[in-house]
Coordinates of C-alpha atoms in Angstrom, one line a residue:
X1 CA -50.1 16.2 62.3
X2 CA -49.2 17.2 65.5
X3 CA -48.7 20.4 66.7
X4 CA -44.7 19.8 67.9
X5 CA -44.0 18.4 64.9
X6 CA -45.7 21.6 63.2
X7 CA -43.6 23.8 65.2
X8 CA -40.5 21.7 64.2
X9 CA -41.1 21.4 60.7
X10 CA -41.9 25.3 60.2
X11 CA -37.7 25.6 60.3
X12 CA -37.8 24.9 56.7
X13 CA -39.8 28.4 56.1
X14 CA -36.1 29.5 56.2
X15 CA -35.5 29.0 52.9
X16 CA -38.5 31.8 51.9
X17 CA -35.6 34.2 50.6
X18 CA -35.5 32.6 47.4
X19 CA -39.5 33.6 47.2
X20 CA -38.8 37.8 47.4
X21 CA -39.1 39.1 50.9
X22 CA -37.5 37.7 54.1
X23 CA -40.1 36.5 56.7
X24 CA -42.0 38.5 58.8
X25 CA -40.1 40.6 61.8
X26 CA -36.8 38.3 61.8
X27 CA -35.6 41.0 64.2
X28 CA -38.3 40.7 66.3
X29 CA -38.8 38.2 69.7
X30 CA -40.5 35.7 68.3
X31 CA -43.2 35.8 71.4
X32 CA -44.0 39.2 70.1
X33 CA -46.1 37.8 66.8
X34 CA -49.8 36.1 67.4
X35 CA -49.3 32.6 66.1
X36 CA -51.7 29.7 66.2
X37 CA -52.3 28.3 69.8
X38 CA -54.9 25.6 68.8
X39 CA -55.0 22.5 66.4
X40 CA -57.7 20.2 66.2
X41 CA -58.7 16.7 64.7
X42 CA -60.6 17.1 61.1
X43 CA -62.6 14.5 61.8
X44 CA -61.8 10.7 61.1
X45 CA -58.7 12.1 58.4
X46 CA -56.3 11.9 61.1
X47 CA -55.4 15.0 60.4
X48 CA -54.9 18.0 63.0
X49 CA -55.9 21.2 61.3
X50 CA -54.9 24.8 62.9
X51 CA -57.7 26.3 64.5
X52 CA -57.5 29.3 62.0
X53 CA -56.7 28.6 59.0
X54 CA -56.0 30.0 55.4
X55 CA -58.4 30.9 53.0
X56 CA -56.5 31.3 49.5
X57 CA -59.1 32.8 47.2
X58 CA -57.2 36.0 47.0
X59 CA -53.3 35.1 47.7
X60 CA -50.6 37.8 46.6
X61 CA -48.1 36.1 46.7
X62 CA -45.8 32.6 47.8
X63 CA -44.3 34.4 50.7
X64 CA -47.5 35.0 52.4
X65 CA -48.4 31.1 52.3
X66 CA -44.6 30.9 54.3
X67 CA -45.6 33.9 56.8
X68 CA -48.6 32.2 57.5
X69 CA -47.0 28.5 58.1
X70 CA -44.4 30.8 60.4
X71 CA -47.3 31.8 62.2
X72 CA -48.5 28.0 62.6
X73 CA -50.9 27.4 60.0
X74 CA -50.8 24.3 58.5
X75 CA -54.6 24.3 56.5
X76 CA -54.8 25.9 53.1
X77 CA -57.5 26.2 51.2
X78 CA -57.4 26.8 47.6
X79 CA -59.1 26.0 44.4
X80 CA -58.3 25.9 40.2
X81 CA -60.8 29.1 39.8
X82 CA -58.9 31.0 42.9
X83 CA -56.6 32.9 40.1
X84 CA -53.3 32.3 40.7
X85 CA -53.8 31.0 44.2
X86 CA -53.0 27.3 43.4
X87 CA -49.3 28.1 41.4
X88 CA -48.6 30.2 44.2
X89 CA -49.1 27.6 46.7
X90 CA -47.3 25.5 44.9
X91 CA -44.1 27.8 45.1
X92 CA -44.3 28.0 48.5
X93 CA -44.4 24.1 48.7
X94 CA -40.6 24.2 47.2
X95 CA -39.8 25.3 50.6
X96 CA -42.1 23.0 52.7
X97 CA -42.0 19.4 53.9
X98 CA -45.1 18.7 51.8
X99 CA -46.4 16.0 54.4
X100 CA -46.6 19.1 57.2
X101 CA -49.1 21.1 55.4
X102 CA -52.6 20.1 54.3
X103 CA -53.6 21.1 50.7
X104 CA -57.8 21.4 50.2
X105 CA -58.5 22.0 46.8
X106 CA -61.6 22.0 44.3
X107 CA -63.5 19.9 41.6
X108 CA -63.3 22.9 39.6
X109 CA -61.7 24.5 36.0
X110 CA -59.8 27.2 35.7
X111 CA -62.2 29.6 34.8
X112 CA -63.1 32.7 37.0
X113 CA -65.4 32.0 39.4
X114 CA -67.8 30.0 39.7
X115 CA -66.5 27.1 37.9
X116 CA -67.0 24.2 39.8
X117 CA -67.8 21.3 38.0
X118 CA -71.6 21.1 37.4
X119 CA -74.1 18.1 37.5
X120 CA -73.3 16.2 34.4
X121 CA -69.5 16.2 34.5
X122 CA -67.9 13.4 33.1
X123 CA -65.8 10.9 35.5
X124 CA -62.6 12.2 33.3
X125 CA -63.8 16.0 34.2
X126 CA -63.1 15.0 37.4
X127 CA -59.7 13.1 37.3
X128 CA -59.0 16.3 34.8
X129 CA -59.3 19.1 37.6
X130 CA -57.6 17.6 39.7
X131 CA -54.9 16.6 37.7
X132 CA -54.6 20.3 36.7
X133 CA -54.3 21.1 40.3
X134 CA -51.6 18.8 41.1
X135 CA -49.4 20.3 38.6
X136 CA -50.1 23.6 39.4
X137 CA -49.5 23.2 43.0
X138 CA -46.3 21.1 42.1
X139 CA -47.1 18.0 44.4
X140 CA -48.5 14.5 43.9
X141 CA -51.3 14.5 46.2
X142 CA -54.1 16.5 47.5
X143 CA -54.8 16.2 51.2
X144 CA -58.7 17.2 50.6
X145 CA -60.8 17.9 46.9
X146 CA -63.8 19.5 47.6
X147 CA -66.9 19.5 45.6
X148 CA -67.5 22.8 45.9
X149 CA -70.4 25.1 46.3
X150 CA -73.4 23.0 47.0
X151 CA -76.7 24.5 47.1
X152 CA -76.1 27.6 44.7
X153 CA -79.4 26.1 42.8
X154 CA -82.6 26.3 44.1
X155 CA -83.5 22.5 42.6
X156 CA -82.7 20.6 46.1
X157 CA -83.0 17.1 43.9
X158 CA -80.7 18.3 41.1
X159 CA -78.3 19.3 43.8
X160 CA -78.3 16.0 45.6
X161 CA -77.8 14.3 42.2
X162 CA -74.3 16.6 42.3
X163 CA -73.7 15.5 45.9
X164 CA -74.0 11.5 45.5
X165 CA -73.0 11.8 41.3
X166 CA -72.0 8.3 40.4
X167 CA -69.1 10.4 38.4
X168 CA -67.8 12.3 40.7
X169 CA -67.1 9.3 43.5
X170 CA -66.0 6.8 40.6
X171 CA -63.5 9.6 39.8
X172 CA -62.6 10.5 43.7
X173 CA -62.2 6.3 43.8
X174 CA -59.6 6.0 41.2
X175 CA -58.0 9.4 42.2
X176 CA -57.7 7.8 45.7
X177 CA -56.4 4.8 44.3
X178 CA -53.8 6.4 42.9
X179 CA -52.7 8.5 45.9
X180 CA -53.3 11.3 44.2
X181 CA -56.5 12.8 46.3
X182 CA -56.8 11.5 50.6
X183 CA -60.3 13.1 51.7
X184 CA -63.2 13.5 49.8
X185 CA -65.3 17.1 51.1
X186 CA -67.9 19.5 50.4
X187 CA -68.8 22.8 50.7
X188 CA -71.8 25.2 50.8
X189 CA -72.7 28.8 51.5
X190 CA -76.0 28.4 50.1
X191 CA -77.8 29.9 48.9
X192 CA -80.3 27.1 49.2
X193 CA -80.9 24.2 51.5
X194 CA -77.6 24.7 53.2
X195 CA -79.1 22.7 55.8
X196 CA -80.3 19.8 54.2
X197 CA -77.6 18.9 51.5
X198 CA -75.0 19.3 54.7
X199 CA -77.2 16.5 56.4
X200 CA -77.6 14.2 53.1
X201 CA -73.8 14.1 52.9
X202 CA -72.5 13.9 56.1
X203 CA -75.3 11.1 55.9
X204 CA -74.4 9.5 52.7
X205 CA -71.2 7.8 53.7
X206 CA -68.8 9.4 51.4
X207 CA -67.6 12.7 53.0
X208 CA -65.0 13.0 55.3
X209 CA -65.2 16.9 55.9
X210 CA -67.9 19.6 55.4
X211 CA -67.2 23.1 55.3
X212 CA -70.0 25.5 55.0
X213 CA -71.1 29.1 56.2
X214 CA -71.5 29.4 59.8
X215 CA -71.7 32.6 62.0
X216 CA -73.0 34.4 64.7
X217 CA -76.0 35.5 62.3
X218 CA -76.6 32.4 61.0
X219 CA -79.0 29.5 61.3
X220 CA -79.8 28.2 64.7
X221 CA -80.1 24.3 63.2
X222 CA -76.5 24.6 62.0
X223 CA -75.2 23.3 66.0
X224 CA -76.9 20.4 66.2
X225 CA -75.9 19.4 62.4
X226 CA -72.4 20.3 63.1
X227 CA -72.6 17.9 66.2
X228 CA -74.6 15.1 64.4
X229 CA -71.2 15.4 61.9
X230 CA -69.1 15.2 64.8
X231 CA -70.9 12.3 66.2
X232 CA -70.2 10.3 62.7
X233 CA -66.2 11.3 62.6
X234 CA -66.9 13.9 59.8
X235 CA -64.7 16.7 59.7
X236 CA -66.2 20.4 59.7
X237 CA -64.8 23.3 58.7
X238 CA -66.3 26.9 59.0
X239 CA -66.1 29.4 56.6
X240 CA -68.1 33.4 56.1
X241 CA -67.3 33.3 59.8
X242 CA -67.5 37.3 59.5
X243 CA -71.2 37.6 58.7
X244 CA -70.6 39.6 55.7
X245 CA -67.1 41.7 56.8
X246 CA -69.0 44.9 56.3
X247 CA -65.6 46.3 59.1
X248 CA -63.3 44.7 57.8
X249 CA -60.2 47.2 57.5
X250 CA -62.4 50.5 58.7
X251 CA -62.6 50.7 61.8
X252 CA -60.2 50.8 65.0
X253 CA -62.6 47.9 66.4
X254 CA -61.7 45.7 63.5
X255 CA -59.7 43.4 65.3
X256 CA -61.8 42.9 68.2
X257 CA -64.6 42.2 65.9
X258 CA -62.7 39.7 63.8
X259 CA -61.7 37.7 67.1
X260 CA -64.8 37.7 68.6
X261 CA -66.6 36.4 65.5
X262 CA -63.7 33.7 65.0
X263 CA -64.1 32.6 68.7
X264 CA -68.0 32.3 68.4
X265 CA -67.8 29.5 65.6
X266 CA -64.6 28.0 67.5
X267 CA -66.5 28.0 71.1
X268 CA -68.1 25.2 69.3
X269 CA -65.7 22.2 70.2
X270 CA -67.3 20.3 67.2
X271 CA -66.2 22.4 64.2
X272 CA -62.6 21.6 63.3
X273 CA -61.3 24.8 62.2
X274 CA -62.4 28.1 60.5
X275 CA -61.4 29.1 57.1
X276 CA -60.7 33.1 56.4
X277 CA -58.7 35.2 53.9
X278 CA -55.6 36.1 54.6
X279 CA -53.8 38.6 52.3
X280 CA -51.6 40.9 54.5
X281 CA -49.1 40.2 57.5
X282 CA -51.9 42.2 59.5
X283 CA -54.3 40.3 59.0
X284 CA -52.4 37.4 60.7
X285 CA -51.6 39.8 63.8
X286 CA -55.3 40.4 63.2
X287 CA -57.0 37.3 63.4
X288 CA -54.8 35.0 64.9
X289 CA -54.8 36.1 68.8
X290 CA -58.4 34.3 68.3
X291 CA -56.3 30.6 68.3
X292 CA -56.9 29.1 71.2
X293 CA -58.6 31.9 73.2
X294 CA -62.0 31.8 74.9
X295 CA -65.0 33.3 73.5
X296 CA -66.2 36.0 76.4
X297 CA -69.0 38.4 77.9
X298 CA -66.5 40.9 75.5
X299 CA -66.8 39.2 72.8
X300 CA -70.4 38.9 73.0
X301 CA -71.1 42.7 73.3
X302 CA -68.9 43.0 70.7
X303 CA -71.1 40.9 68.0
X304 CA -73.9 42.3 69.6
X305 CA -72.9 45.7 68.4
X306 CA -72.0 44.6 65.0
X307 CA -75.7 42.7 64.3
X308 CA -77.2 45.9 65.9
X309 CA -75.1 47.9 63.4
X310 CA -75.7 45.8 60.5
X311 CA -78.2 43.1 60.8
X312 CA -80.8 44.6 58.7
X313 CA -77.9 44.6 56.0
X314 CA -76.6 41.5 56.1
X315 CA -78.0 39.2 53.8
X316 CA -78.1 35.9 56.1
X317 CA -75.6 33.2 53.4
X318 CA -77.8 30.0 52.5
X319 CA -81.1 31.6 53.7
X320 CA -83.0 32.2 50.6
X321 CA -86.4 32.5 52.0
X322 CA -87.3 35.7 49.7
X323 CA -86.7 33.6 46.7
X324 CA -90.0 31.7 46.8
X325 CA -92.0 35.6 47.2
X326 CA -90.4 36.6 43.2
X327 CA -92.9 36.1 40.6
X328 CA -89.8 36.3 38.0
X329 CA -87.8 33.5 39.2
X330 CA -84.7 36.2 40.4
X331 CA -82.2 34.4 41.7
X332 CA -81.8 37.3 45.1
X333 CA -79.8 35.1 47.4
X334 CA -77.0 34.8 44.5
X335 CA -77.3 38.1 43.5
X336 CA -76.7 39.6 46.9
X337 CA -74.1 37.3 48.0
X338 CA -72.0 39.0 44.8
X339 CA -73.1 42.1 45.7
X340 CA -71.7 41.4 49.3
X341 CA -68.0 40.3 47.6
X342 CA -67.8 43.3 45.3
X343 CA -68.7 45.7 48.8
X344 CA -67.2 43.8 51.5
X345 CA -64.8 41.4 50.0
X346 CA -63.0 43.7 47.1
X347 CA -63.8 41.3 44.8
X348 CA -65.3 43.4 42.3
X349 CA -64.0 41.5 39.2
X350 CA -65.2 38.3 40.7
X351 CA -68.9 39.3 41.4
X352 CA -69.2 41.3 38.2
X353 CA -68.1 37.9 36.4
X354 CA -70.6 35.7 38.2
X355 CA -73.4 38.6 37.8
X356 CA -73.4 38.0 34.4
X357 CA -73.4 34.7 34.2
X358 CA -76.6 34.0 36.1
X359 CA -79.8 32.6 34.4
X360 CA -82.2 35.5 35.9
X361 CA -80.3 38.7 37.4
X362 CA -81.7 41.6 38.8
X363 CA -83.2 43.6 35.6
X364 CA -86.8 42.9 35.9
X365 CA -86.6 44.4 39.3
X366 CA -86.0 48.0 38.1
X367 CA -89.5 48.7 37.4
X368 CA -91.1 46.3 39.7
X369 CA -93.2 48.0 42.1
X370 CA -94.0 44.8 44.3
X371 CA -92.3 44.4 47.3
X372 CA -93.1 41.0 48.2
X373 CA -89.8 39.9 48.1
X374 CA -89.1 42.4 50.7
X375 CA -92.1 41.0 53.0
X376 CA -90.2 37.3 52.6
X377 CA -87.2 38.5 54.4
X378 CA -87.9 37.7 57.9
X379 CA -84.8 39.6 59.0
X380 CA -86.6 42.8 57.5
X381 CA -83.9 43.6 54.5
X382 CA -85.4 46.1 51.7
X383 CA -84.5 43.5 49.5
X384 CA -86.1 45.0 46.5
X385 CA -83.7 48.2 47.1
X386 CA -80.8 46.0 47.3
X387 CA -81.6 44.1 44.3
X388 CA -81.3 47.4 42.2
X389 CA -78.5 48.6 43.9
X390 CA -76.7 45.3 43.2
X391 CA -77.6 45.7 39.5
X392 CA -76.3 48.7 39.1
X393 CA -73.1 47.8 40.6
X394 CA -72.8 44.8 38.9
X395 CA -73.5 44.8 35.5
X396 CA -71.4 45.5 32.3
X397 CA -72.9 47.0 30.3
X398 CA -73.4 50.8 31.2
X399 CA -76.6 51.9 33.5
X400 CA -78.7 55.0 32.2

């Protein structure tokens, strides 16, 4: 899609009065909102994503998918275990040209998250989910279906087997076939071998996109796999670009931040785009003077205070190096990331839900008096402390 034909097409938001609210500042110069500047090829789809785009894990409503495609957006990201996210989407799309806006949704059920499908999954799991998602989002295709969450298991083998599962691509075949799917994808945010499952599938053939966890704090391999994906046509999309949002909506600095972390991952000319929540009209006045812009000296004291600030909180997404140092098989990269949504994120309900459904939580660590695990974290986290903290926070069933 190009970006004049975007513009042109974003007319039809017009019709958002029979969604609730009228549009953002009607009354207001257009010049005066921060719209997307910036679209770039996904890869080999032919398609041209906007350089900031919309991450629908916690959408309010329908009208805030049709502020954001006033704002230029055309990329939204969704999945069946996203709540309402998809059905919302999908009343939006009654107002849309459907072929001007890109729809990436999941291999998943409609269960709270996490419920991507897991190794195993029958070939009619797969053609189920994402039938379900095509009538929830009222359209007959999907631009992109993800499988989704790569690398949340620590057995690297059992996770390639879900990669390359002779299921899953007999399933994406025939959904293909039908015009029903476009672009086969798949994400990760760890929290193990982020790395190497992103190079066994851009590798493998199959994928035409990858979206995974990349920020300033992250992994200094992930440029030179981002460009090896580039160099092969595949698509790559960035998501946790905010290294944890521990500002997010405190601080008077909170926009500055934001943009400077957005325009870190897009000073890279090999990702696509970057994928973020949007659940306010702020937040697009927020984040999207990033589009387009150049990453500066500014910026960089900017994320230099932030990591200075908080680096020794942040649990790095897909590092998982601490794991190897428990004796009791806890699973501290998972557990933390939660703990990080119910903090940073809001998502309480979410993290408290995926808490309890892990194999081996945090329990055994309230009267451990090792700190290896601590010792494993080359970035010098009390992880042991956290991993206490996050079970108090997260668990059901009352603490005494």
């Amino acid at each position: 899609m190009k970006r004049r034909e975007f513009i042109q097409a974003s007319a039809t938001v017009a019709a958002a009065v029979t969604l609730g609210s009228p549009l953002v500042g009607e009354s207001q110069p257009r010049a005066e909102k921060a719209r997307v500047q910036k679209y770039r090829p996904l890869g080999r789809t032919g398609i041209e994503m906007s350089d900031i785009s919309f991450g629908g894990g916690k959408l309010p409503s329908a009208s805030m998918v049709l502020r954001a495609v006033d704002r230029g957006i055309n990329y939204f990201d969704t999945a069946p275990d996203y709540g309402p996210s998809e059905d919302l989407i999908g009343k939006a799309l009654k107002s849309l040209d459907r072929q001007k806006v890109v729809i990436a949704s999941k291999f998943c059920r409609t269960e709270p998250y996490p419920a991507h499908l897991p190794l195993g999954s029958k070939r009619e799991d797969y053609i189920a989910a994402v039938e379900g998602s095509l009538k929830r989002l009222g359209t007959d295709y999907l631009d992109v279906v993800f499988v989704h969450a790569i690398g949340e298991k620590e057995d690297l083998e059992a996770e390639k087997r879900r990669l390359l599962d002779p299921n899953m691509l007999e399933a994406y075949a025939a959904l293909k076939k039908a015009g029903k799917v476009k672009h086969l994808a798949v994400s990760s945010h760890g929290a193990f071998n982020l790395e190497k499952l992103m190079v066994e599938a851009v590798d493998s053939g199959h994928y035409d996109l990858v979206m995974m966890a990349f920020n300033f704090m992250k992994f200094p391999t992930l440029p030179a796999i981002i460009k090896q994906a580039a160099a092969k046509g595949v698509g790559v999309v960035a998501m946790k670009t905010l290294a944890g949002a521990r500002e997010s909506g405190v601080t008077e600095k909170t926009g500055p931040f934001e943009q400077a972390a957005f325009r870190w991952v897009l000073q890279h000319p090999e990702v696509s785009g970057l994928v973020v929540t949007f659940q306010t009209v702020d937040q697009l006045d927020q984040f999207l003077p990033a589009s387009g812009s150049p990453f500066t000296q500014a910026d960089r004291k900017e994320l230099d205070r932030y990591a200075a600030l908080h680096g020794t909180a942040y649990c790095r997404t897909g590092c998982g190096d601490c794991v190897s140092h428990c004796s009791e098989g806890v699973e501290i990269a998972n557990i933390l990331r939660y703990q990080m949504y119910f903090e940073n994120y809001g998502d309480e309900k979410q993290a408290m839900v995926a808490y309890a459904r892990l194999g081996h939580d945090a329990s055994s660590c309230l009267d451990c008096a090792d700190s290896a695990c601590d010792r494993g974290c080359a970035y010098g986290l009390p992880v042991g402390e956290k991993l206490r903290a996050a079970h108090r926070t997260l668990s059901f069933a009352p603490f005494v």
